[in-house]
């Protein structure tokens, strides 16, 4: 039983990691006043870029660089549409999701001819588990041993990075000049403008951060968690991350917790497949899958607390007379 | 003699077809308070926005302390020691006072050090200028008077030597305004230069050393404040001697048509905006509501029109209870409403004129029985309205956004008056309207009164109230301070508008 | 915004935006190492070259007309319905249940009204709930409709797997309808026009979709409700002033939107597959976003844009067959590019066009 719980928690960490990265990506964009429903597309593009590059070069690290590049590129497209062109942020996000979904599958098939998949990755083309010191020797200890060896140790680098990214994001937002300006521009861009700061450049920078984090998230999917790209492998994770962002009310530490919760639900759902609930029958896995979305809707509707988005979110900045 | 703190030479600015500033020449001497007065739309804010780098002038030169400068953005202006307090505050509401003050001048990539410095500097400014604010208070929780103080602190923290204030008292209570003036005087005494933009003559006369008058984008005169008076400035602002006197006979009031009893309105933030207002408007009279904007006039209009649900109180229209009805049912009681802000509320500027001609009346069977709209009837209605109000151009297919302000207002008035209402409530009927249209609008309101209708008029222009109204009610802080006849001395009404109680309502 | 001549605003600009999207798609084809012109030729041939192709093109267009209308109706009230996919999915359930209940007793023409009603009611509910949550509870309709897409997928997955699936049969779908619930193909009608559509599933839903266009046009531009919808969409404060109740409009418009999206499901459920199956809309709900944007939320524009996407879907299949390195994902890419350029960057060419077509003369009053 203890081991079962450990395994569920362990897979919770694995499932949550890309969510956390994508959620924080969305957080930087939306706290700067740019809605981004294109997280999904950026993850997918990054996943493809990472796997394709890793497959060709044999280096997961080069793959990661490509992932960051692809994701930041899409973020800049979003920025150009929403900041420079003052277009509709939702429309732009939708467009990016389709562009990524179409382009990755298309190029995947054209380049590798495996139905849109990239070749299976192994060795240095894939991020490996990191054994934390003492994982072997301490494993025999009761309780703490397995926790250290099974749960804490043995993840990919990007998992650890994801968990560090949340406090780091908090620190950036609340302890640095960039973070303070970013929060300000999401609430009242006119105040930032009159303070002599460029609203556009600030938002572009926020979107670069968003792109980088989405890039990490996507690279994790194809070169760490998985071993290669599969069409549409993000499978709605970008939207779960968006849900988690709302659930976290646009705050980094809460975002981490929300992603852990949603990841946990997913892990439990997988674990409990075929499990008979005290003779009441099997809990349909779809119900657990739907729970994050349902919880988010309930939260948004104000039935459990209130989620107030950054005030200037979704609105292009236009100097007014 | 020292070079002036600010010198503008031949500044010119156009926004498309609008010539906002024409060949502006202006000298502001250092260590003085310089007022700039003019009506709404005279181009004051545009001029100051150019000075603060928000807009670029199409032509002309700016000199600061005698040196020609280019101000491309606010950062340039700040570097030159120019600070601005905008009419709409540029504050980040969820931020603390300290964070707002620091924004843009954080003093390093990390906040910690700058924060300590800002805190110390705030204490110094507080001591020097009587600018007391809790640095850790969240700005959104502060009353407007204190928010404005934060704006001043922001400018001073950036080392402003020249401070521009754009309509600073519009949102202030009289006490807050007095405190502000004390602060400004103090700043001047410390050697700072203050430019005060306002359309209120009283303020100019009370606090400035020198005053420039703007009209239709031009500076028409600059005077020593001590050597001028309200009459001259008013004349310069409006551009002619007669201050909007409207020909009208005595009113012949009939029975009460609009009755309001103990009306209370609470806004979304839970603040009581109307604190028990009672008034009567009779057939055949115009009752004017005078007051500084933001003292509950908007809420009063919106509550009567059914747009805002009152928290308590009664509204009667022609004897039948009407509180809590929606705007459609209010209209059915033959109440017409010309809203204060035509762009925000009275018109759909993206629509053609004809579709605006039936806004709010679109369910009237005259424009189609059943579910569909009779477009021919709507078009005929629009043409009729345009003709009767001389709307130019009389083109029902033109988008409303492409009409001038005066013609837009005529479209609204034609729609509301054209249906022969029993009660008309009007807010700011001539805001942003050219002089020719003002006269026409005033004549129509008088004609409606003479036709035996009851009119409630809200305007921040005291002149307008005095020339149109048969009785004046003065509003302050959500209450009616008292009633006066229209020939009452302006100063006395001013006192009541400032909350000094006089007479019983 | 400075006005451009109407033909530039509503004609040239959308065409330029679209041209840019296709240009980029063409570059991708080049990148893959194929000839874009050749690709276009295959698409055109696939879509128009023979009767069956035309039949399929119109079959796909039917879906896109209805989902495009759904998104467009919501646009007019300034609501962004990203949930047409989920609403159509639920619509498929509504239509399918009606068929499963009646197919052994009634002929198709008697079942069709029930199926349409079922589809519209189910889609309506799935649209109206986010509408209500927006209007009453302030939950942003974009986010809730996204969530409702996923909820629809989970719900349908559960229902099909656990309740509708034929026991013992491996495929995850309901039983196939009896002939009573299968819509007749428009084979005969098209033959009158001299076309042999062969096995294409083009059916009576196509003319129904065209009627829906007419109905939406009347609703938006000729009815009082449509007037209220447009006022609310253009200026909600003015709507309140005019006594138009925002909550009512938002819920109504999302209900209508959902119903139109739901109606779309009749086409695949009764016209092609004749069963309830997984992923009934197959992305048509999302194509509707592109169609509504490109068609400028006007029924005529929507028909044209839907035809274009019908061409791309059918022609894309041909293309994938002729050029195996270009899969049908090409269409998804084009769809994304079209949304980007016709939607988010629709003003891209305005400055240049203003230079060319700046209005002259006294266009302005006052």
GROMACS .gro file of C-alpha atoms in nm, chain B residues 39-262:
model
  224
  360UNK     CA    1  -1.339   7.472  -2.210
  361UNK     CA    2  -1.346   7.097  -2.255
  362UNK     CA    3  -1.190   7.021  -2.589
  363UNK     CA    4  -0.992   7.345  -2.610
  364UNK     CA    5  -0.671   7.144  -2.647
  365UNK     CA    6  -0.521   7.185  -2.299
  366UNK     CA    7  -0.464   6.818  -2.232
  367UNK     CA    8  -0.316   6.761  -2.576
  368UNK     CA    9  -0.068   7.041  -2.523
  369UNK     CA   10   0.043   6.902  -2.191
  370UNK     CA   11   0.064   6.551  -2.333
  371UNK     CA   12   0.305   6.687  -2.592
  372UNK     CA   13   0.509   6.846  -2.320
  373UNK     CA   14   0.518   6.515  -2.135
  374UNK     CA   15   0.620   6.317  -2.442
  375UNK     CA   16   0.294   6.127  -2.475
  376UNK     CA   17   0.244   6.276  -2.820
  377UNK     CA   18   0.482   6.429  -3.067
  378UNK     CA   19   0.403   6.775  -3.198
  379UNK     CA   20   0.372   6.803  -3.575
  380UNK     CA   21   0.566   7.130  -3.565
  381UNK     CA   22   0.722   7.368  -3.314
  382UNK     CA   23   0.991   7.377  -3.052
  383UNK     CA   24   1.005   7.309  -2.681
  384UNK     CA   25   1.260   7.477  -2.455
  385UNK     CA   26   1.325   7.377  -2.098
  386UNK     CA   27   1.520   7.633  -1.895
  387UNK     CA   28   1.610   7.802  -2.221
  388UNK     CA   29   1.752   7.491  -2.384
  389UNK     CA   30   1.580   7.350  -2.694
  390UNK     CA   31   1.486   6.989  -2.623
  391UNK     CA   32   1.325   6.694  -2.792
  392UNK     CA   33   1.077   6.502  -2.584
  393UNK     CA   34   1.011   6.172  -2.753
  394UNK     CA   35   0.864   5.985  -2.461
  395UNK     CA   36   0.785   6.019  -2.095
  396UNK     CA   37   1.134   5.906  -2.008
  397UNK     CA   38   1.273   6.216  -2.183
  398UNK     CA   39   1.029   6.438  -2.000
  399UNK     CA   40   1.121   6.281  -1.667
  400UNK     CA   41   1.490   6.333  -1.740
  401UNK     CA   42   1.420   6.699  -1.807
  402UNK     CA   43   1.254   6.728  -1.470
  403UNK     CA   44   0.899   6.736  -1.592
  404UNK     CA   45   0.639   6.546  -1.394
  405UNK     CA   46   0.272   6.503  -1.468
  406UNK     CA   47  -0.034   6.423  -1.264
  407UNK     CA   48  -0.287   6.292  -1.512
  408UNK     CA   49  -0.657   6.352  -1.490
  409UNK     CA   50  -0.707   5.976  -1.484
  410UNK     CA   51  -0.451   5.853  -1.238
  411UNK     CA   52  -0.174   5.639  -1.376
  412UNK     CA   53  -0.156   5.411  -1.077
  413UNK     CA   54  -0.132   5.037  -1.041
  414UNK     CA   55  -0.412   4.972  -0.799
  415UNK     CA   56  -0.303   4.639  -0.651
  416UNK     CA   57   0.041   4.787  -0.580
  417UNK     CA   58   0.141   4.963  -0.262
  418UNK     CA   59   0.217   5.333  -0.254
  419UNK     CA   60   0.586   5.250  -0.236
  420UNK     CA   61   0.576   5.023  -0.541
  421UNK     CA   62   0.384   5.283  -0.739
  422UNK     CA   63   0.636   5.550  -0.653
  423UNK     CA   64   0.925   5.326  -0.749
  424UNK     CA   65   0.783   5.206  -1.079
  425UNK     CA   66   1.021   5.312  -1.354
  426UNK     CA   67   1.293   5.432  -1.116
  427UNK     CA   68   1.361   5.115  -0.921
  428UNK     CA   69   1.730   5.184  -0.892
  429UNK     CA   70   1.869   4.849  -1.001
  430UNK     CA   71   1.760   4.512  -1.130
  431UNK     CA   72   1.670   4.396  -0.781
  432UNK     CA   73   1.416   4.578  -0.575
  433UNK     CA   74   1.551   4.550  -0.225
  434UNK     CA   75   1.792   4.841  -0.231
  435UNK     CA   76   1.565   5.075  -0.423
  436UNK     CA   77   1.286   4.996  -0.184
  437UNK     CA   78   1.482   5.117   0.117
  438UNK     CA   79   1.587   5.430  -0.065
  439UNK     CA   80   1.232   5.506  -0.180
  440UNK     CA   81   1.103   5.464   0.173
  441UNK     CA   82   1.354   5.715   0.306
  442UNK     CA   83   1.285   5.958   0.025
  443UNK     CA   84   0.910   5.935   0.083
  444UNK     CA   85   0.963   6.029   0.444
  445UNK     CA   86   1.161   6.332   0.339
  446UNK     CA   87   0.895   6.441   0.089
  447UNK     CA   88   0.627   6.391   0.346
  448UNK     CA   89   0.810   6.618   0.584
  449UNK     CA   90   0.891   6.881   0.323
  450UNK     CA   91   0.558   6.914   0.148
  451UNK     CA   92   0.289   6.793   0.385
  452UNK     CA   93   0.239   6.491   0.160
  453UNK     CA   94   0.136   6.229   0.411
  454UNK     CA   95   0.058   5.880   0.277
  455UNK     CA   96   0.123   5.536   0.426
  456UNK     CA   97   0.388   5.387   0.195
  457UNK     CA   98   0.262   5.033   0.255
  458UNK     CA   99  -0.103   5.103   0.185
  459UNK     CA  100  -0.246   4.940  -0.126
  460UNK     CA  101  -0.328   5.222  -0.365
  461UNK     CA  102  -0.660   5.076  -0.477
  462UNK     CA  103  -0.784   5.104  -0.117
  463UNK     CA  104  -0.701   5.474  -0.084
  464UNK     CA  105  -0.953   5.752  -0.138
  465UNK     CA  106  -0.900   5.956  -0.455
  466UNK     CA  107  -0.747   6.250  -0.271
  467UNK     CA  108  -0.469   6.031  -0.140
  468UNK     CA  109  -0.427   5.858  -0.475
  469UNK     CA  110  -0.363   6.197  -0.625
  470UNK     CA  111  -0.106   6.262  -0.357
  471UNK     CA  112   0.067   5.942  -0.465
  472UNK     CA  113   0.079   6.080  -0.818
  473UNK     CA  114   0.244   6.398  -0.694
  474UNK     CA  115   0.489   6.192  -0.490
  475UNK     CA  116   0.570   5.988  -0.799
  476UNK     CA  117   0.661   6.302  -0.989
  477UNK     CA  118   0.866   6.448  -0.706
  478UNK     CA  119   1.044   6.118  -0.646
  479UNK     CA  120   1.157   6.134  -1.007
  480UNK     CA  121   1.307   6.472  -0.934
  481UNK     CA  122   1.042   6.681  -1.106
  482UNK     CA  123   1.111   7.052  -1.101
  483UNK     CA  124   0.816   7.124  -1.323
  484UNK     CA  125   0.487   6.965  -1.225
  485UNK     CA  126   0.188   6.952  -1.458
  486UNK     CA  127  -0.153   6.882  -1.306
  487UNK     CA  128  -0.436   6.802  -1.546
  488UNK     CA  129  -0.780   6.888  -1.402
  489UNK     CA  130  -0.668   6.784  -1.055
  490UNK     CA  131  -0.978   6.887  -0.863
  491UNK     CA  132  -1.240   6.719  -1.077
  492UNK     CA  133  -1.254   6.424  -0.841
  493UNK     CA  134  -1.172   6.599  -0.516
  494UNK     CA  135  -1.390   6.713  -0.231
  495UNK     CA  136  -1.347   7.080  -0.145
  496UNK     CA  137  -1.134   6.998   0.158
  497UNK     CA  138  -0.912   6.776  -0.053
  498UNK     CA  139  -0.888   7.050  -0.314
  499UNK     CA  140  -0.786   7.302  -0.049
  500UNK     CA  141  -0.521   7.069   0.078
  501UNK     CA  142  -0.396   7.022  -0.275
  502UNK     CA  143  -0.369   7.397  -0.323
  503UNK     CA  144  -0.170   7.428  -0.001
  504UNK     CA  145   0.067   7.162  -0.131
  505UNK     CA  146   0.102   7.342  -0.464
  506UNK     CA  147   0.176   7.672  -0.294
  507UNK     CA  148   0.436   7.496  -0.084
  508UNK     CA  149   0.595   7.347  -0.395
  509UNK     CA  150   0.613   7.690  -0.556
  510UNK     CA  151   0.768   7.837  -0.245
  511UNK     CA  152   1.034   7.568  -0.260
  512UNK     CA  153   1.116   7.684  -0.613
  513UNK     CA  154   0.923   7.431  -0.819
  514UNK     CA  155   0.719   7.529  -1.120
  515UNK     CA  156   0.357   7.421  -1.139
  516UNK     CA  157   0.134   7.413  -1.444
  517UNK     CA  158  -0.231   7.375  -1.352
  518UNK     CA  159  -0.479   7.278  -1.620
  519UNK     CA  160  -0.842   7.332  -1.538
  520UNK     CA  161  -1.167   7.460  -1.673
  521UNK     CA  162  -1.267   7.605  -1.338
  522UNK     CA  163  -1.207   7.976  -1.311
  523UNK     CA  164  -1.234   7.980  -0.936
  524UNK     CA  165  -0.929   7.762  -0.900
  525UNK     CA  166  -0.728   7.973  -1.139
  526UNK     CA  167  -0.807   8.286  -0.949
  527UNK     CA  168  -0.740   8.122  -0.615
  528UNK     CA  169  -0.399   7.974  -0.673
  529UNK     CA  170  -0.219   8.079  -0.989
  530UNK     CA  171   0.030   8.359  -1.050
  531UNK     CA  172  -0.030   8.380  -1.420
  532UNK     CA  173  -0.292   8.232  -1.648
  533UNK     CA  174  -0.314   8.144  -2.016
  534UNK     CA  175  -0.649   8.093  -2.185
  535UNK     CA  176  -0.699   7.832  -2.455
  536UNK     CA  177  -0.981   7.825  -2.702
  537UNK     CA  178  -1.024   7.586  -2.996
  538UNK     CA  179  -0.664   7.478  -2.991
  539UNK     CA  180  -0.512   7.823  -2.957
  540UNK     CA  181  -0.374   8.027  -2.672
  541UNK     CA  182  -0.582   8.342  -2.694
  542UNK     CA  183  -0.433   8.535  -2.404
  543UNK     CA  184  -0.196   8.522  -2.108
  544UNK     CA  185  -0.262   8.740  -1.805
  545UNK     CA  186  -0.123   8.813  -1.461
  546UNK     CA  187  -0.382   8.654  -1.238
  547UNK     CA  188  -0.389   8.955  -1.011
  548UNK     CA  189  -0.473   9.178  -1.305
  549UNK     CA  190  -0.766   8.986  -1.440
  550UNK     CA  191  -1.100   8.855  -1.320
  551UNK     CA  192  -1.355   8.586  -1.378
  552UNK     CA  193  -1.549   8.792  -1.628
  553UNK     CA  194  -1.256   8.858  -1.855
  554UNK     CA  195  -1.129   8.500  -1.841
  555UNK     CA  196  -1.475   8.360  -1.908
  556UNK     CA  197  -1.513   8.588  -2.203
  557UNK     CA  198  -1.175   8.482  -2.337
  558UNK     CA  199  -1.259   8.116  -2.290
  559UNK     CA  200  -1.590   8.132  -2.469
  560UNK     CA  201  -1.484   8.395  -2.714
  561UNK     CA  202  -1.767   8.639  -2.688
  562UNK     CA  203  -1.920   8.870  -2.436
  563UNK     CA  204  -2.261   8.709  -2.395
  564UNK     CA  205  -2.228   8.408  -2.171
  565UNK     CA  206  -2.486   8.176  -2.317
  566UNK     CA  207  -2.797   8.365  -2.222
  567UNK     CA  208  -3.100   8.185  -2.351
  568UNK     CA  209  -3.416   8.371  -2.437
  569UNK     CA  210  -3.692   8.232  -2.226
  570UNK     CA  211  -4.013   8.341  -2.065
  571UNK     CA  212  -4.113   8.260  -1.710
  572UNK     CA  213  -4.197   7.899  -1.637
  573UNK     CA  214  -4.556   7.794  -1.582
  574UNK     CA  215  -4.517   7.488  -1.362
  575UNK     CA  216  -4.799   7.237  -1.363
  576UNK     CA  217  -4.846   6.918  -1.161
  577UNK     CA  218  -4.553   6.708  -1.045
  578UNK     CA  219  -4.441   6.471  -1.321
  579UNK     CA  220  -4.125   6.328  -1.173
  580UNK     CA  221  -4.106   6.264  -0.801
  581UNK     CA  222  -3.805   6.123  -0.623
  582UNK     CA  223  -3.824   6.035  -0.255
  583UNK     CA  224  -3.533   5.946  -0.033
   0.00000   0.00000   0.00000
